[in-house]
Amino acid sequence: MTREADPPSAGPQQITGNILTPRGWIAGDLRFHDRIETVAARTVGQPGDGLPLVLPGFIDLHVHGGGGADIMEGAAALQTAVRMHARHGTTSLLATTVTAERTDLERVFSEVAPVIRQRPSGGARVLGIHLEGPYINPEKLGAQPDTVRLGTLEEIQALHTLAPIRVLTLAPELEGHFELIRALRGMGIMPQMGHTTGSYETAVAAAEAGACGYTHLFNAMTPMHHRAPGMVGAAMAHAEFAELIPDLLHVHPGAIRAALRAIPKLYCVTDATAGAGMSDGAYRLGTQTVTKCGNGIRLADGTLAGSTLTMDDALRNLVSIGLPLEEASRRVSTYAADYLGLQDRGRIEAGAWADLVVLSPELKLMKVYVEGACIELADA
Ligand SMILES: [Zn+2]
């Protein structure tokens, strides 16, 4: 299950198509091994001559599971999930944990660590962990289990030693969390505000302390009222980055459009749970049972419990509400890479990882490459 198991490639691979580069569309040829070698133009112009579209692979910084598997179950479940998401165009992701007891988190971190070091064959690259909870507000649990607690640097450091945390969602208004935010930035972890009752003023102060993102913007946070702008208002007024779930269930398209105008590098995540890529039925989310029906997945009381979104649908949803394809691509790939400070993913240029999706002009996924390895799409 490591990249050593991939069949050796005889030489550089080549794709011809309308290629989206950081400088715009190029009709031409892309040559790559595990990294991109050359992007050679034939003619420069807009896409539209029937050639396939070649975009940077999707990057999803908030994934709990997929393909029937919940990442909290451990390494085998993670491998199932990353294979399912790769079949939908995700080339790298953050394995995202839910609120759990410390011993459960330590077990999951220990099991996930080898998968982060070695890309699973046929799956998306796991860039690290998004620790979503347990340091969240019990009044804004969403679908998170009720084992929340105040964060301590000691616990975070212990987990970070087991496997690298890249993003940590916390509620900034809780006691001691401003100090945590300052410490996390020093550890290279992005503190993100979410599952929070914090006010506009709290969010602005937390951002000054180093909090740098918002977790599933609009969901499980104080909404924007014109005399109490809340977390959402702080994000709209000040944020450069925020994540959003564009399944068109979690957030109304009008609110998505407002956020897109306000937040320069708003990027999309799936918040996908085990039911993503599966038929309707009952699935696990941490210790809870959730039910998938249509595009929604919910707790017994009707609360949305993550999503069943995949990133190819996220791209199509953004285009369906009016985004140009170039901008939609940046919001499902490039900006997430920028957020993590990764210059060699989320863009098609020489030297970057060959993380690629090839789509028909109608945006149907045709091919996916993760670090140059072609993903089998047969049962996508
Ligand atoms: Zn989540």
mmCIF file of C-alpha atoms and ligand atoms in Angstrom:
data_model
loop_
_atom_site.group_PDB
_atom_site.id
_atom_site.type_symbol
_atom_site.label_atom_id
_atom_site.label_comp_id
_atom_site.label_asym_id
_atom_site.label_seq_id
_atom_site.Cartn_x
_atom_site.Cartn_y
_atom_site.Cartn_z
ATOM 1 C CA MET A 1 0.000 0.000 0.000
ATOM 2 C CA THR A 2 2.923 2.342 -0.545
ATOM 3 C CA ARG A 3 4.028 4.226 -3.572
ATOM 4 C CA GLU A 4 6.778 1.647 -4.107
ATOM 5 C CA ALA A 5 3.955 -0.710 -5.178
ATOM 6 C CA ASP A 6 3.110 1.466 -8.181
ATOM 7 C CA PRO A 7 4.259 -0.046 -11.480
ATOM 8 C CA PRO A 8 7.435 1.646 -12.653
ATOM 9 C CA SER A 9 6.733 4.088 -15.451
ATOM 10 C CA ALA A 10 8.799 3.622 -18.592
ATOM 11 C CA GLY A 11 9.281 7.315 -19.220
ATOM 12 C CA PRO A 12 7.572 10.628 -18.946
ATOM 13 C CA GLN A 13 3.818 10.604 -19.442
ATOM 14 C CA GLN A 14 2.066 13.131 -21.634
ATOM 15 C CA ILE A 15 -1.398 14.693 -21.723
ATOM 16 C CA THR A 16 -2.678 16.912 -24.507
ATOM 17 C CA GLY A 17 -5.472 19.312 -23.726
ATOM 18 C CA ASN A 18 -6.547 22.747 -22.642
ATOM 19 C CA ILE A 19 -4.269 23.145 -19.645
ATOM 20 C CA LEU A 20 -5.041 25.650 -16.883
ATOM 21 C CA THR A 21 -1.756 27.208 -15.741
ATOM 22 C CA PRO A 22 -1.152 30.046 -13.261
ATOM 23 C CA ARG A 23 -0.927 32.348 -16.291
ATOM 24 C CA GLY A 24 -4.134 31.156 -17.927
ATOM 25 C CA TRP A 25 -5.187 28.511 -20.436
ATOM 26 C CA ILE A 26 -2.680 26.853 -22.717
ATOM 27 C CA ALA A 27 -3.680 24.482 -25.494
ATOM 28 C CA GLY A 28 -0.740 22.127 -25.527
ATOM 29 C CA ASP A 29 1.143 19.212 -24.043
ATOM 30 C CA LEU A 30 1.961 18.439 -20.441
ATOM 31 C CA ARG A 31 4.853 16.045 -19.720
ATOM 32 C CA PHE A 32 5.451 14.630 -16.263
ATOM 33 C CA HIS A 33 6.907 11.868 -14.133
ATOM 34 C CA ASP A 34 5.970 12.271 -10.469
ATOM 35 C CA ARG A 35 6.516 15.992 -10.970
ATOM 36 C CA ILE A 36 5.590 18.166 -13.929
ATOM 37 C CA GLU A 37 8.455 18.507 -16.392
ATOM 38 C CA THR A 38 7.181 20.748 -19.167
ATOM 39 C CA VAL A 39 4.022 22.570 -20.168
ATOM 40 C CA ALA A 40 4.383 23.335 -23.867
ATOM 41 C CA ALA A 41 1.891 25.521 -25.709
ATOM 42 C CA ARG A 42 0.669 24.814 -29.195
ATOM 43 C CA THR A 43 -1.566 27.881 -29.389
ATOM 44 C CA VAL A 44 -2.709 30.205 -26.654
ATOM 45 C CA GLY A 45 -6.365 30.916 -26.172
ATOM 46 C CA GLN A 46 -9.568 30.024 -24.425
ATOM 47 C CA PRO A 47 -10.658 26.402 -24.107
ATOM 48 C CA GLY A 48 -13.468 25.261 -26.316
ATOM 49 C CA ASP A 49 -12.139 23.217 -29.191
ATOM 50 C CA GLY A 50 -13.254 19.888 -27.740
ATOM 51 C CA LEU A 51 -9.927 18.984 -26.160
ATOM 52 C CA PRO A 52 -10.060 17.691 -22.571
ATOM 53 C CA LEU A 53 -9.523 20.186 -19.762
ATOM 54 C CA VAL A 54 -6.483 19.683 -17.535
ATOM 55 C CA LEU A 55 -6.700 21.262 -14.079
ATOM 56 C CA PRO A 56 -4.667 21.014 -10.869
ATOM 57 C CA GLY A 57 -5.847 18.080 -8.750
ATOM 58 C CA PHE A 58 -8.332 18.976 -6.037
ATOM 59 C CA ILE A 59 -7.093 19.670 -2.496
ATOM 60 C CA ASP A 60 -9.525 19.026 0.359
ATOM 61 C CA LEU A 61 -8.491 20.239 3.812
ATOM 62 C CA HIS A 62 -11.485 18.769 5.665
ATOM 63 C CA VAL A 63 -12.230 15.047 5.153
ATOM 64 C CA HIS A 64 -13.673 12.699 7.789
ATOM 65 C CA GLY A 65 -14.186 9.706 5.548
ATOM 66 C CA GLY A 66 -15.719 8.291 2.410
ATOM 67 C CA GLY A 67 -16.424 5.062 0.612
ATOM 68 C CA GLY A 68 -18.176 3.747 3.736
ATOM 69 C CA ALA A 69 -15.124 4.325 5.951
ATOM 70 C CA ASP A 70 -14.723 6.753 8.883
ATOM 71 C CA ILE A 71 -11.160 7.948 9.490
ATOM 72 C CA MET A 72 -11.692 7.596 13.266
ATOM 73 C CA GLU A 73 -11.647 3.816 12.658
ATOM 74 C CA GLY A 74 -7.953 3.969 11.765
ATOM 75 C CA ALA A 75 -5.491 3.235 8.965
ATOM 76 C CA ALA A 76 -7.546 0.809 6.867
ATOM 77 C CA ALA A 77 -10.513 3.192 6.901
ATOM 78 C CA LEU A 78 -8.261 6.099 5.916
ATOM 79 C CA GLN A 79 -6.931 4.096 2.963
ATOM 80 C CA THR A 80 -10.481 3.325 1.814
ATOM 81 C CA ALA A 81 -11.433 6.993 2.096
ATOM 82 C CA VAL A 82 -8.388 8.338 0.231
ATOM 83 C CA ARG A 83 -8.980 5.893 -2.608
ATOM 84 C CA MET A 84 -12.629 6.949 -2.913
ATOM 85 C CA HIS A 85 -11.734 10.645 -2.902
ATOM 86 C CA ALA A 86 -8.956 10.129 -5.475
ATOM 87 C CA ARG A 87 -11.543 8.581 -7.789
ATOM 88 C CA HIS A 88 -13.361 11.925 -7.559
ATOM 89 C CA GLY A 89 -10.298 14.001 -8.362
ATOM 90 C CA THR A 90 -8.896 14.754 -4.905
ATOM 91 C CA THR A 91 -5.132 14.427 -5.101
ATOM 92 C CA SER A 92 -4.273 15.561 -1.571
ATOM 93 C CA LEU A 93 -6.226 16.048 1.635
ATOM 94 C CA LEU A 94 -6.096 16.454 5.389
ATOM 95 C CA ALA A 95 -7.364 13.492 7.424
ATOM 96 C CA THR A 96 -9.830 15.156 9.775
ATOM 97 C CA THR A 97 -10.616 13.868 13.253
ATOM 98 C CA VAL A 98 -13.775 14.568 15.239
ATOM 99 C CA THR A 99 -14.096 15.341 18.947
ATOM 100 C CA ALA A 100 -13.009 12.277 20.903
ATOM 101 C CA GLU A 101 -11.335 11.199 24.112
ATOM 102 C CA ARG A 102 -7.578 11.678 24.143
ATOM 103 C CA THR A 103 -6.821 7.961 23.996
ATOM 104 C CA ASP A 104 -8.993 7.623 20.878
ATOM 105 C CA LEU A 105 -7.252 10.558 19.204
ATOM 106 C CA GLU A 106 -3.822 9.125 20.059
ATOM 107 C CA ARG A 107 -4.812 5.781 18.545
ATOM 108 C CA VAL A 108 -6.040 7.426 15.329
ATOM 109 C CA PHE A 109 -2.952 9.651 15.066
ATOM 110 C CA SER A 110 -0.650 6.628 15.505
ATOM 111 C CA GLU A 111 -2.464 4.714 12.784
ATOM 112 C CA VAL A 112 -2.604 7.638 10.362
ATOM 113 C CA ALA A 113 1.087 8.571 10.703
ATOM 114 C CA PRO A 114 2.481 5.846 8.366
ATOM 115 C CA VAL A 115 -0.129 6.724 5.725
ATOM 116 C CA ILE A 116 1.050 10.347 5.809
ATOM 117 C CA ARG A 117 4.644 9.215 5.301
ATOM 118 C CA GLN A 118 3.851 6.905 2.364
ATOM 119 C CA ARG A 119 1.123 7.636 -0.159
ATOM 120 C CA PRO A 120 -1.375 4.770 -0.353
ATOM 121 C CA SER A 121 -1.449 3.147 -3.777
ATOM 122 C CA GLY A 122 -4.446 4.405 -5.723
ATOM 123 C CA GLY A 123 -5.262 7.095 -3.199
ATOM 124 C CA ALA A 124 -4.920 10.795 -2.515
ATOM 125 C CA ARG A 125 -1.839 12.046 -0.680
ATOM 126 C CA VAL A 126 -2.501 12.687 3.020
ATOM 127 C CA LEU A 127 -0.749 15.955 3.872
ATOM 128 C CA GLY A 128 -1.398 15.741 7.609
ATOM 129 C CA ILE A 129 -4.214 16.056 10.086
ATOM 130 C CA HIS A 130 -6.981 18.580 10.607
ATOM 131 C CA LEU A 131 -7.854 18.321 14.304
ATOM 132 C CA GLU A 132 -11.491 19.469 14.387
ATOM 133 C CA GLY A 133 -12.315 19.620 18.049
ATOM 134 C CA PRO A 134 -12.318 18.674 20.848
ATOM 135 C CA TYR A 135 -11.528 22.300 21.786
ATOM 136 C CA ILE A 136 -14.861 23.650 20.590
ATOM 137 C CA ASN A 137 -17.895 25.280 22.134
ATOM 138 C CA PRO A 138 -20.447 22.776 23.534
ATOM 139 C CA GLU A 139 -23.214 25.126 22.357
ATOM 140 C CA LYS A 140 -22.081 24.749 18.731
ATOM 141 C CA LEU A 141 -21.405 21.044 18.517
ATOM 142 C CA GLY A 142 -23.017 20.548 15.111
ATOM 143 C CA ALA A 143 -22.579 16.809 14.660
ATOM 144 C CA GLN A 144 -19.541 16.588 16.942
ATOM 145 C CA PRO A 145 -19.839 14.235 19.949
ATOM 146 C CA ASP A 146 -20.241 15.896 23.346
ATOM 147 C CA THR A 147 -16.765 15.153 24.686
ATOM 148 C CA VAL A 148 -15.459 18.674 24.183
ATOM 149 C CA ARG A 149 -12.875 20.173 26.529
ATOM 150 C CA LEU A 150 -10.520 23.119 26.827
ATOM 151 C CA GLY A 151 -7.401 22.754 24.759
ATOM 152 C CA THR A 152 -4.003 22.353 26.349
ATOM 153 C CA LEU A 153 -0.671 22.807 24.648
ATOM 154 C CA GLU A 154 0.564 19.604 26.271
ATOM 155 C CA GLU A 155 -2.145 17.496 24.622
ATOM 156 C CA ILE A 156 -1.686 19.169 21.237
ATOM 157 C CA GLN A 157 2.083 18.709 21.361
ATOM 158 C CA ALA A 158 1.669 15.028 22.248
ATOM 159 C CA LEU A 159 -0.663 14.487 19.288
ATOM 160 C CA HIS A 160 1.521 16.561 16.935
ATOM 161 C CA THR A 161 4.462 14.326 17.827
ATOM 162 C CA LEU A 162 2.481 11.251 16.748
ATOM 163 C CA ALA A 163 1.399 12.743 13.401
ATOM 164 C CA PRO A 164 1.652 16.269 11.983
ATOM 165 C CA ILE A 165 -1.328 18.559 12.619
ATOM 166 C CA ARG A 166 -1.636 21.121 9.813
ATOM 167 C CA VAL A 167 -4.964 22.720 10.772
ATOM 168 C CA LEU A 168 -6.666 22.900 14.169
ATOM 169 C CA THR A 169 -10.273 24.034 14.604
ATOM 170 C CA LEU A 170 -11.036 25.635 17.950
ATOM 171 C CA ALA A 171 -13.503 28.038 19.536
ATOM 172 C CA PRO A 172 -11.457 31.161 20.358
ATOM 173 C CA GLU A 173 -13.812 32.402 23.089
ATOM 174 C CA LEU A 174 -12.956 29.541 25.457
ATOM 175 C CA GLU A 175 -10.594 30.086 28.367
ATOM 176 C CA GLY A 176 -6.924 29.977 27.452
ATOM 177 C CA HIS A 177 -7.472 29.606 23.733
ATOM 178 C CA PHE A 178 -5.854 32.910 22.739
ATOM 179 C CA GLU A 179 -2.605 31.648 24.280
ATOM 180 C CA LEU A 180 -3.053 28.393 22.365
ATOM 181 C CA ILE A 181 -3.554 30.271 19.095
ATOM 182 C CA ARG A 182 -0.264 32.121 19.596
ATOM 183 C CA ALA A 183 1.569 28.876 20.413
ATOM 184 C CA LEU A 184 0.087 26.974 17.469
ATOM 185 C CA ARG A 185 1.366 29.484 14.932
ATOM 186 C CA GLY A 186 4.828 28.965 16.370
ATOM 187 C CA MET A 187 4.441 25.209 15.790
ATOM 188 C CA GLY A 188 3.465 25.662 12.129
ATOM 189 C CA ILE A 189 -0.183 24.747 12.784
ATOM 190 C CA MET A 190 -2.968 26.873 11.292
ATOM 191 C CA PRO A 191 -5.466 27.715 14.080
ATOM 192 C CA GLN A 192 -8.913 27.974 12.565
ATOM 193 C CA MET A 193 -12.065 29.361 14.192
ATOM 194 C CA GLY A 194 -15.073 27.065 14.165
ATOM 195 C CA HIS A 195 -17.835 25.456 16.216
ATOM 196 C CA THR A 196 -17.904 28.780 18.038
ATOM 197 C CA THR A 197 -20.260 31.276 19.702
ATOM 198 C CA GLY A 198 -17.567 33.948 19.522
ATOM 199 C CA SER A 199 -18.538 37.517 18.656
ATOM 200 C CA TYR A 200 -17.162 39.695 15.872
ATOM 201 C CA GLU A 201 -14.875 41.343 18.417
ATOM 202 C CA THR A 202 -13.567 37.974 19.638
ATOM 203 C CA ALA A 203 -12.864 36.871 16.078
ATOM 204 C CA VAL A 204 -10.976 40.057 15.246
ATOM 205 C CA ALA A 205 -8.871 39.760 18.406
ATOM 206 C CA ALA A 206 -8.222 36.057 17.750
ATOM 207 C CA ALA A 207 -7.107 36.862 14.228
ATOM 208 C CA GLU A 208 -4.668 39.420 15.664
ATOM 209 C CA ALA A 209 -3.367 36.658 17.949
ATOM 210 C CA GLY A 210 -2.773 34.441 14.914
ATOM 211 C CA ALA A 211 -6.001 32.619 14.073
ATOM 212 C CA CYS A 212 -5.974 32.453 10.303
ATOM 213 C CA GLY A 213 -9.021 30.685 8.977
ATOM 214 C CA TYR A 214 -12.669 29.856 9.508
ATOM 215 C CA THR A 215 -14.001 26.300 9.577
ATOM 216 C CA HIS A 216 -16.975 25.605 7.263
ATOM 217 C CA LEU A 217 -17.865 29.292 7.062
ATOM 218 C CA PHE A 218 -21.482 30.001 8.099
ATOM 219 C CA ASN A 219 -21.999 26.561 9.701
ATOM 220 C CA ALA A 220 -21.685 26.130 13.498
ATOM 221 C CA MET A 221 -20.685 29.760 14.123
ATOM 222 C CA THR A 222 -22.360 33.063 15.045
ATOM 223 C CA PRO A 223 -24.176 34.436 11.991
ATOM 224 C CA MET A 224 -23.920 37.949 10.607
ATOM 225 C CA HIS A 225 -26.450 40.460 11.901
ATOM 226 C CA HIS A 226 -25.910 44.077 10.922
ATOM 227 C CA ARG A 227 -25.680 45.194 14.571
ATOM 228 C CA ALA A 228 -23.859 42.076 15.747
ATOM 229 C CA PRO A 229 -21.736 40.909 12.819
ATOM 230 C CA GLY A 230 -20.551 37.746 14.564
ATOM 231 C CA MET A 231 -17.939 35.291 13.317
ATOM 232 C CA VAL A 232 -19.364 35.381 9.816
ATOM 233 C CA GLY A 233 -19.137 39.175 9.741
ATOM 234 C CA ALA A 234 -15.531 39.071 10.940
ATOM 235 C CA ALA A 235 -14.664 36.614 8.184
ATOM 236 C CA MET A 236 -16.428 38.699 5.543
ATOM 237 C CA ALA A 237 -14.777 41.914 6.744
ATOM 238 C CA HIS A 238 -11.231 40.706 7.351
ATOM 239 C CA ALA A 239 -10.374 37.145 6.291
ATOM 240 C CA GLU A 240 -8.051 36.264 3.453
ATOM 241 C CA PHE A 241 -8.821 32.539 3.787
ATOM 242 C CA ALA A 242 -11.849 30.552 4.915
ATOM 243 C CA GLU A 243 -13.212 27.117 4.122
ATOM 244 C CA LEU A 244 -16.743 26.535 2.852
ATOM 245 C CA ILE A 245 -18.831 23.430 2.018
ATOM 246 C CA PRO A 246 -20.359 23.989 -1.452
ATOM 247 C CA ASP A 247 -22.828 21.079 -1.473
ATOM 248 C CA LEU A 248 -25.613 23.691 -1.809
ATOM 249 C CA LEU A 249 -27.234 22.229 1.342
ATOM 250 C CA HIS A 250 -24.951 23.660 4.025
ATOM 251 C CA VAL A 251 -24.925 27.178 2.574
ATOM 252 C CA HIS A 252 -27.397 28.933 0.256
ATOM 253 C CA PRO A 253 -25.903 29.862 -3.133
ATOM 254 C CA GLY A 254 -26.561 33.538 -2.358
ATOM 255 C CA ALA A 255 -24.490 33.331 0.816
ATOM 256 C CA ILE A 256 -21.757 31.532 -1.130
ATOM 257 C CA ARG A 257 -21.724 34.364 -3.681
ATOM 258 C CA ALA A 258 -21.512 36.967 -0.904
ATOM 259 C CA ALA A 259 -18.581 35.132 0.695
ATOM 260 C CA LEU A 260 -16.833 34.775 -2.664
ATOM 261 C CA ARG A 261 -16.983 38.557 -3.137
ATOM 262 C CA ALA A 262 -15.728 39.198 0.389
ATOM 263 C CA ILE A 263 -12.984 36.635 1.008
ATOM 264 C CA PRO A 264 -10.224 36.676 -1.600
ATOM 265 C CA LYS A 265 -8.987 33.111 -1.085
ATOM 266 C CA LEU A 266 -12.140 31.368 0.083
ATOM 267 C CA TYR A 267 -11.532 27.672 -0.654
ATOM 268 C CA CYS A 268 -13.835 24.684 -0.720
ATOM 269 C CA VAL A 269 -13.798 21.569 1.414
ATOM 270 C CA THR A 270 -16.117 18.586 1.431
ATOM 271 C CA ASP A 271 -16.329 17.857 5.201
ATOM 272 C CA ALA A 272 -17.085 14.421 3.716
ATOM 273 C CA THR A 273 -18.116 11.594 6.022
ATOM 274 C CA ALA A 274 -18.237 7.840 5.497
ATOM 275 C CA GLY A 275 -21.385 8.048 3.367
ATOM 276 C CA ALA A 276 -19.619 10.045 0.617
ATOM 277 C CA GLY A 277 -19.449 7.971 -2.546
ATOM 278 C CA MET A 278 -21.969 5.480 -1.123
ATOM 279 C CA SER A 279 -25.676 4.740 -1.443
ATOM 280 C CA ASP A 280 -28.289 5.895 1.088
ATOM 281 C CA GLY A 281 -28.086 4.201 4.490
ATOM 282 C CA ALA A 282 -26.577 4.371 7.989
ATOM 283 C CA TYR A 283 -22.903 5.232 8.522
ATOM 284 C CA ARG A 284 -20.526 6.003 11.376
ATOM 285 C CA LEU A 285 -19.162 9.420 12.309
ATOM 286 C CA GLY A 286 -16.807 8.890 15.245
ATOM 287 C CA THR A 287 -18.993 7.318 17.917
ATOM 288 C CA GLN A 288 -22.280 8.425 16.319
ATOM 289 C CA THR A 289 -24.567 6.927 13.698
ATOM 290 C CA VAL A 290 -25.612 9.181 10.824
ATOM 291 C CA THR A 291 -28.069 8.564 8.009
ATOM 292 C CA LYS A 292 -27.499 9.415 4.368
ATOM 293 C CA CYS A 293 -30.558 10.307 2.312
ATOM 294 C CA GLY A 294 -30.030 11.921 -1.073
ATOM 295 C CA ASN A 295 -27.224 14.481 -0.866
ATOM 296 C CA GLY A 296 -27.646 15.032 2.881
ATOM 297 C CA ILE A 297 -26.267 13.142 5.847
ATOM 298 C CA ARG A 298 -27.797 13.853 9.237
ATOM 299 C CA LEU A 299 -28.041 12.920 12.904
ATOM 300 C CA ALA A 300 -31.351 11.475 14.121
ATOM 301 C CA ASP A 301 -32.523 15.004 15.095
ATOM 302 C CA GLY A 302 -31.976 16.295 11.561
ATOM 303 C CA THR A 303 -28.676 18.151 12.198
ATOM 304 C CA LEU A 304 -26.441 18.056 9.129
ATOM 305 C CA ALA A 305 -23.538 15.751 10.013
ATOM 306 C CA GLY A 306 -20.779 16.586 7.611
ATOM 307 C CA SER A 307 -21.523 16.015 3.966
ATOM 308 C CA THR A 308 -21.485 13.423 1.208
ATOM 309 C CA LEU A 309 -19.848 15.881 -1.163
ATOM 310 C CA THR A 310 -16.955 14.994 -3.426
ATOM 311 C CA MET A 311 -14.608 17.582 -4.905
ATOM 312 C CA ASP A 312 -15.605 16.962 -8.539
ATOM 313 C CA ASP A 313 -19.176 17.821 -7.521
ATOM 314 C CA ALA A 314 -17.837 20.842 -5.603
ATOM 315 C CA LEU A 315 -16.230 22.129 -8.814
ATOM 316 C CA ARG A 316 -19.395 21.532 -10.813
ATOM 317 C CA ASN A 317 -21.533 23.192 -8.113
ATOM 318 C CA LEU A 318 -19.368 26.321 -8.190
ATOM 319 C CA VAL A 319 -19.652 26.494 -11.969
ATOM 320 C CA SER A 320 -23.414 25.913 -11.709
ATOM 321 C CA ILE A 321 -23.823 29.014 -9.529
ATOM 322 C CA GLY A 322 -21.906 31.153 -11.982
ATOM 323 C CA LEU A 323 -18.175 30.931 -11.293
ATOM 324 C CA PRO A 324 -15.834 30.875 -14.277
ATOM 325 C CA LEU A 325 -14.048 27.523 -14.424
ATOM 326 C CA GLU A 326 -10.650 29.136 -13.790
ATOM 327 C CA GLU A 327 -11.865 30.664 -10.530
ATOM 328 C CA ALA A 328 -13.716 27.500 -9.492
ATOM 329 C CA SER A 329 -10.477 25.565 -9.999
ATOM 330 C CA ARG A 330 -8.528 27.923 -7.754
ATOM 331 C CA ARG A 331 -11.171 27.528 -5.055
ATOM 332 C CA VAL A 332 -10.995 23.713 -5.060
ATOM 333 C CA SER A 333 -7.207 23.518 -5.285
ATOM 334 C CA THR A 334 -4.796 26.439 -5.480
ATOM 335 C CA TYR A 335 -6.016 28.486 -2.526
ATOM 336 C CA ALA A 336 -5.970 25.466 -0.203
ATOM 337 C CA ALA A 337 -2.340 24.891 -1.199
ATOM 338 C CA ASP A 338 -1.620 28.573 -0.599
ATOM 339 C CA TYR A 339 -3.213 28.336 2.843
ATOM 340 C CA LEU A 340 -0.851 25.522 3.804
ATOM 341 C CA GLY A 341 2.084 27.356 2.221
ATOM 342 C CA LEU A 342 2.579 24.676 -0.448
ATOM 343 C CA GLN A 343 4.045 26.110 -3.633
ATOM 344 C CA ASP A 344 4.384 22.747 -5.426
ATOM 345 C CA ARG A 345 0.734 21.649 -5.351
ATOM 346 C CA GLY A 346 -2.475 23.193 -6.652
ATOM 347 C CA ARG A 347 -0.875 24.631 -9.789
ATOM 348 C CA ILE A 348 0.289 23.278 -13.117
ATOM 349 C CA GLU A 349 3.835 24.423 -13.726
ATOM 350 C CA ALA A 350 7.227 22.817 -14.154
ATOM 351 C CA GLY A 351 8.549 21.432 -10.875
ATOM 352 C CA ALA A 352 5.190 21.059 -9.149
ATOM 353 C CA TRP A 353 3.856 17.606 -8.203
ATOM 354 C CA ALA A 354 1.965 16.008 -11.090
ATOM 355 C CA ASP A 355 -1.362 16.179 -9.239
ATOM 356 C CA LEU A 356 -3.783 16.503 -12.131
ATOM 357 C CA VAL A 357 -7.389 16.043 -13.128
ATOM 358 C CA VAL A 358 -8.503 15.664 -16.728
ATOM 359 C CA LEU A 359 -12.128 16.563 -17.447
ATOM 360 C CA SER A 360 -14.320 16.501 -20.507
ATOM 361 C CA PRO A 361 -15.577 19.894 -21.744
ATOM 362 C CA GLU A 362 -18.810 18.983 -19.863
ATOM 363 C CA LEU A 363 -16.730 18.639 -16.638
ATOM 364 C CA LYS A 364 -16.990 14.873 -16.380
ATOM 365 C CA LEU A 365 -13.918 13.420 -14.710
ATOM 366 C CA MET A 366 -11.855 11.399 -17.211
ATOM 367 C CA LYS A 367 -8.454 10.905 -15.570
ATOM 368 C CA VAL A 368 -6.789 11.610 -12.231
ATOM 369 C CA TYR A 369 -3.056 11.568 -11.478
ATOM 370 C CA VAL A 370 -1.648 11.682 -7.948
ATOM 371 C CA GLU A 371 2.059 12.529 -7.987
ATOM 372 C CA GLY A 372 2.129 11.179 -11.537
ATOM 373 C CA ALA A 373 0.392 7.873 -10.741
ATOM 374 C CA CYS A 374 -2.824 7.290 -12.698
ATOM 375 C CA ILE A 375 -5.855 6.501 -10.534
ATOM 376 C CA GLU A 376 -8.262 3.763 -11.599
ATOM 377 C CA LEU A 377 -11.664 5.450 -12.015
ATOM 378 C CA ALA A 378 -13.667 2.326 -12.923
ATOM 379 C CA ASP A 379 -16.033 2.316 -9.952
ATOM 380 C CA ALA A 380 -16.175 6.065 -9.360
HETATM 381 ZN ZN ZN B 1 -15.899 18.348 9.972
#
